Short mmCIF file of C-alpha atoms in Angstrom, two decimals:
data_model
loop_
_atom_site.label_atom_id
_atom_site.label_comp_id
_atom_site.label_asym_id
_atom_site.label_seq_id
_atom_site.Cartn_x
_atom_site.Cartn_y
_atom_site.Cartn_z
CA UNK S 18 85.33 80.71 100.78
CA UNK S 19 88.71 81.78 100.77
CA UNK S 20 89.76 84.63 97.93
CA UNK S 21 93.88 85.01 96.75
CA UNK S 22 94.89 88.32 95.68
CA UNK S 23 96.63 88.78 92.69
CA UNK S 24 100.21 88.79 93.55
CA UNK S 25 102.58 91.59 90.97
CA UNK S 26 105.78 90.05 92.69
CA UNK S 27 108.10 87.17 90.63
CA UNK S 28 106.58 83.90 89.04
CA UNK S 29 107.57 81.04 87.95
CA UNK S 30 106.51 81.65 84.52
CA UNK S 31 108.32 85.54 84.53
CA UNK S 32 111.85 83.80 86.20
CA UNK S 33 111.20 80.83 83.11
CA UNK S 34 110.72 84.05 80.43
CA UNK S 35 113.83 85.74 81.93
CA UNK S 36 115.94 82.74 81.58
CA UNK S 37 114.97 82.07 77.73
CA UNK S 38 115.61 86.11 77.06
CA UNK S 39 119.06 85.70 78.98
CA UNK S 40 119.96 82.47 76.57
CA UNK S 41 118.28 83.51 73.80
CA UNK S 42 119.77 86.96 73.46
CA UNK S 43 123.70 85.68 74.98
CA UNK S 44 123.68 83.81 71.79
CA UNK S 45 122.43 86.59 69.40
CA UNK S 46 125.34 89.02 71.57
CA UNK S 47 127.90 86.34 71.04
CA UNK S 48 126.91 86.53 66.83
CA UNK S 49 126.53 90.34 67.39
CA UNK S 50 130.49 90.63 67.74
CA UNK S 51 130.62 89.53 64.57
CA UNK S 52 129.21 92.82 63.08
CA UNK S 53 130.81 94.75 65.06
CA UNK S 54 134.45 93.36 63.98
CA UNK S 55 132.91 94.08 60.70
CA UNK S 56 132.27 97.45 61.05
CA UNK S 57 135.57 98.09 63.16
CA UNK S 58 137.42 96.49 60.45
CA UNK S 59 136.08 99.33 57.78
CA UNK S 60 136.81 103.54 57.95
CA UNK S 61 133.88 103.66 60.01
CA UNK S 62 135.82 101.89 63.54
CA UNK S 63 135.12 105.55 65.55
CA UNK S 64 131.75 104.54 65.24
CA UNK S 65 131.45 100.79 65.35
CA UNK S 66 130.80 100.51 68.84
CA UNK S 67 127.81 103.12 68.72
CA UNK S 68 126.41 101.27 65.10
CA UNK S 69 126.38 98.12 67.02
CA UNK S 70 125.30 99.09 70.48
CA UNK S 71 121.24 98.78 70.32
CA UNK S 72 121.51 95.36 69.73
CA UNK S 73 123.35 94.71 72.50
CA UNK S 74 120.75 96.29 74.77
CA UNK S 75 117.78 95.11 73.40
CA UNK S 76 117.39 91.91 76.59
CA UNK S 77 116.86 94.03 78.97
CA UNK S 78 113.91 96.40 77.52
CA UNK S 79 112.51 93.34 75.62
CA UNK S 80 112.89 91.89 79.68
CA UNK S 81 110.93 94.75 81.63
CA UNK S 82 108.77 95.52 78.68
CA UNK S 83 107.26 92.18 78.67
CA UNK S 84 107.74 91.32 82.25
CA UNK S 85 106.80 94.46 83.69
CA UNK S 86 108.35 93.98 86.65
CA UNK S 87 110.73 96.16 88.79
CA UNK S 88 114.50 94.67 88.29
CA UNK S 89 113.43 92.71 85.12
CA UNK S 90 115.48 95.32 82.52
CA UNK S 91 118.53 95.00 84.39
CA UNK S 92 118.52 91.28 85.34
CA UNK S 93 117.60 90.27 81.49
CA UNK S 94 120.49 92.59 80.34
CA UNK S 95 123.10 91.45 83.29
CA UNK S 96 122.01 87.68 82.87
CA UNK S 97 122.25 87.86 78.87
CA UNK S 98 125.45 89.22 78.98
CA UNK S 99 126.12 86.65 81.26
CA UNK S 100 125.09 83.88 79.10
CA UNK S 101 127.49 85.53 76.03
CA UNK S 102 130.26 85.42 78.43
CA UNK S 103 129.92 81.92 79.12
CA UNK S 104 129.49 81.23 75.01
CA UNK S 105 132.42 82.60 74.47
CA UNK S 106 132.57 86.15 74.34
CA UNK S 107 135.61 88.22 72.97
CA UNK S 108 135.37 90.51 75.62
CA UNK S 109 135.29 88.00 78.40
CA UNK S 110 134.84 88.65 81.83
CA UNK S 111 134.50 92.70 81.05
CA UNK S 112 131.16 91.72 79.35
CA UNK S 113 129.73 91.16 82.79
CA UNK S 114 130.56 95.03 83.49
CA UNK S 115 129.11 95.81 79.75
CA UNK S 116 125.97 93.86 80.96
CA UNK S 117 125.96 95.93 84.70
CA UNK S 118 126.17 99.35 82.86
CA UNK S 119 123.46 98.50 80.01
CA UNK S 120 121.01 96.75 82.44
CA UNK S 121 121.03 99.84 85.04
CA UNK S 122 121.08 102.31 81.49
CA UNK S 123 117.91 100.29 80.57
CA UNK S 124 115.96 99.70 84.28
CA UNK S 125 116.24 103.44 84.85
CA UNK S 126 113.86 104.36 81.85
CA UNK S 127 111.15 102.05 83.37
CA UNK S 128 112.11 103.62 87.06
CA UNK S 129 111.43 107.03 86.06
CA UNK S 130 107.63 106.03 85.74
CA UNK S 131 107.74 104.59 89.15
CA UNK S 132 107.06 101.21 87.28
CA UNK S 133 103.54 102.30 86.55
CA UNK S 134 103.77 102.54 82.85
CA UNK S 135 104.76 99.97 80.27
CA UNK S 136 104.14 101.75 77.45
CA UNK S 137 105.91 103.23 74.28
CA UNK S 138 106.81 106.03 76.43
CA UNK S 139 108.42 104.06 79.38
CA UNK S 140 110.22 101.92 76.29
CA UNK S 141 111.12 104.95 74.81
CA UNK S 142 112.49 106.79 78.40
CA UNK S 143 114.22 103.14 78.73
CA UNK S 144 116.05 103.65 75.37
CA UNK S 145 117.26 107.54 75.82
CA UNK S 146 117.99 106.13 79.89
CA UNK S 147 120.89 103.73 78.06
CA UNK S 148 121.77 105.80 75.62
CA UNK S 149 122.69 108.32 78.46
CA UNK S 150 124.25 105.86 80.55
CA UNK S 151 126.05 103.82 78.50
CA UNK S 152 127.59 107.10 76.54
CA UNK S 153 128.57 108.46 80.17
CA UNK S 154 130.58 105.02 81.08
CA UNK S 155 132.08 105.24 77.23
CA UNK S 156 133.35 108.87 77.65
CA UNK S 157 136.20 107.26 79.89
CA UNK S 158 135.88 103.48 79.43
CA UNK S 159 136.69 103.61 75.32
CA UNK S 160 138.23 106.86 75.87
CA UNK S 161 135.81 109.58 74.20
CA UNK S 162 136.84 111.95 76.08
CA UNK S 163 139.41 112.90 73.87
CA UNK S 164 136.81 113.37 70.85
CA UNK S 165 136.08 116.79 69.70
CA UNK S 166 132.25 117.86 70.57
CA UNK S 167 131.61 117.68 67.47
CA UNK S 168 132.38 114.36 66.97
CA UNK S 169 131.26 113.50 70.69
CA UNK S 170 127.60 114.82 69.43
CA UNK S 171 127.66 112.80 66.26
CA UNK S 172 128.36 109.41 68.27
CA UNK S 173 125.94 110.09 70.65
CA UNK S 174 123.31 110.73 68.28
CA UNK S 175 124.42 107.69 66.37
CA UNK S 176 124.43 105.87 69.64
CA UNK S 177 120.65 106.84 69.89
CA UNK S 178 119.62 105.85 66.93
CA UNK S 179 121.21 102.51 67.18
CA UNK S 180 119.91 101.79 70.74
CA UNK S 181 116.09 103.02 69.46
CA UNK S 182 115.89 101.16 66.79
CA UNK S 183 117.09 97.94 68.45
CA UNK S 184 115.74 99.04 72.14
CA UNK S 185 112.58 100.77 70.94
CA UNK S 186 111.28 99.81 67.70
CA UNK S 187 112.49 95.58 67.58
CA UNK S 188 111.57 95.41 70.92
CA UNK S 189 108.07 96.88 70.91
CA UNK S 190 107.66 94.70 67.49
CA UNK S 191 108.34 91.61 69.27
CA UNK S 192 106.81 91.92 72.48
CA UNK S 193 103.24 92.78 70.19
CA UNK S 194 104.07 89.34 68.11
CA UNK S 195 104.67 87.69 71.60
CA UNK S 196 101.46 89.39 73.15
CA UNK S 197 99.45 88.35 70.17
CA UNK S 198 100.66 84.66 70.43
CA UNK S 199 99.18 84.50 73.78
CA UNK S 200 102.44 82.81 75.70
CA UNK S 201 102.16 85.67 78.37
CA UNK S 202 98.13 85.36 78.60
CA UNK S 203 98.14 88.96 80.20
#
């Protein structure tokens, strides 16, 4: 009798999953732009971009969260933004850099536990991972660096909140809604 062994590489199922979280969430960063016009378009522009910013990284958590697999963060963030590039996004071919920097902010969190753990606290690593990241390429990408510290502490603060709500709390809300529907049969 022959035995397999449980292989933890790539699927068919995961690279299926990836794919739908890359659509799915192109289209939800392609309405996304919406809300951030709005908020740019009111006193509070200095901070639209960090308001707006967890829901823009919420593919690739909500990717290695429920994948759990090494790569997964990044390529669900990098292929989303992707897939709101080819929608149509304002940004256009930039959003593919936007999508580099948020999917490497968002893998790292799930490195740091040597991809052992996918728990709240690898989620949680995974949202203070792009809040770091993403605030580091912003400091001379959307010129912050000529923000006060004051100021520079309030929109990275902002940032977090934005980016742990989204990243963090949405994500581990859906992925136990997902888990409970049984698509994943884990």
């Amino acid at each position: 009798m022959q035995t397999t062994k449980k292989s933890s590489g790539w699927h068919l199922r995961d690279v299926i999953m990836l794919t739908l979280i890359a659509i799915f969430f192109g289209f939800i960063f392609w309405i996304w732009a919406f809300a951030y016009d709005a908020v740019a378009a009111t006193p509070l522009k200095p901070f639209a971009n960090d308001i707006t910013l967890g829901a823009w990284i919420m593919a690739g958590p909500l990717a290695g969260y429920l994948l759990r697999k090494a790569g997964a963060s990044f390529l669900g963030e990098f292929l989303a933004a992707f897939a709101e590039m080819i929608i149509g996004s304002q940004w256009g071919v930039s959003t593919l850099l936007s999508g580099l920097i948020q999917g490497i902010g968002g893998e790292l969190g799930f490195a740091l536990t040597g991809y052992k753990k996918w728990n709240s606290f690898s989620l949680v690593l995974s949202t203070l991972t792009s809040t770091i990241v993403t605030f580091g390429y912003d400091l001379y990408a959307s010129g912050y660096t000529s923000y006060s510290l004051g100021m520079l502490i309030t929109l990275f603060i902002i940032r977090f909140l934005s980016i742990g709500f989204f990243g963090g709390v949405l994500v581990a809300a859906i992925t136990k809604l997902i888990d409970k529907s049984g698509i994943l049969n884990r």
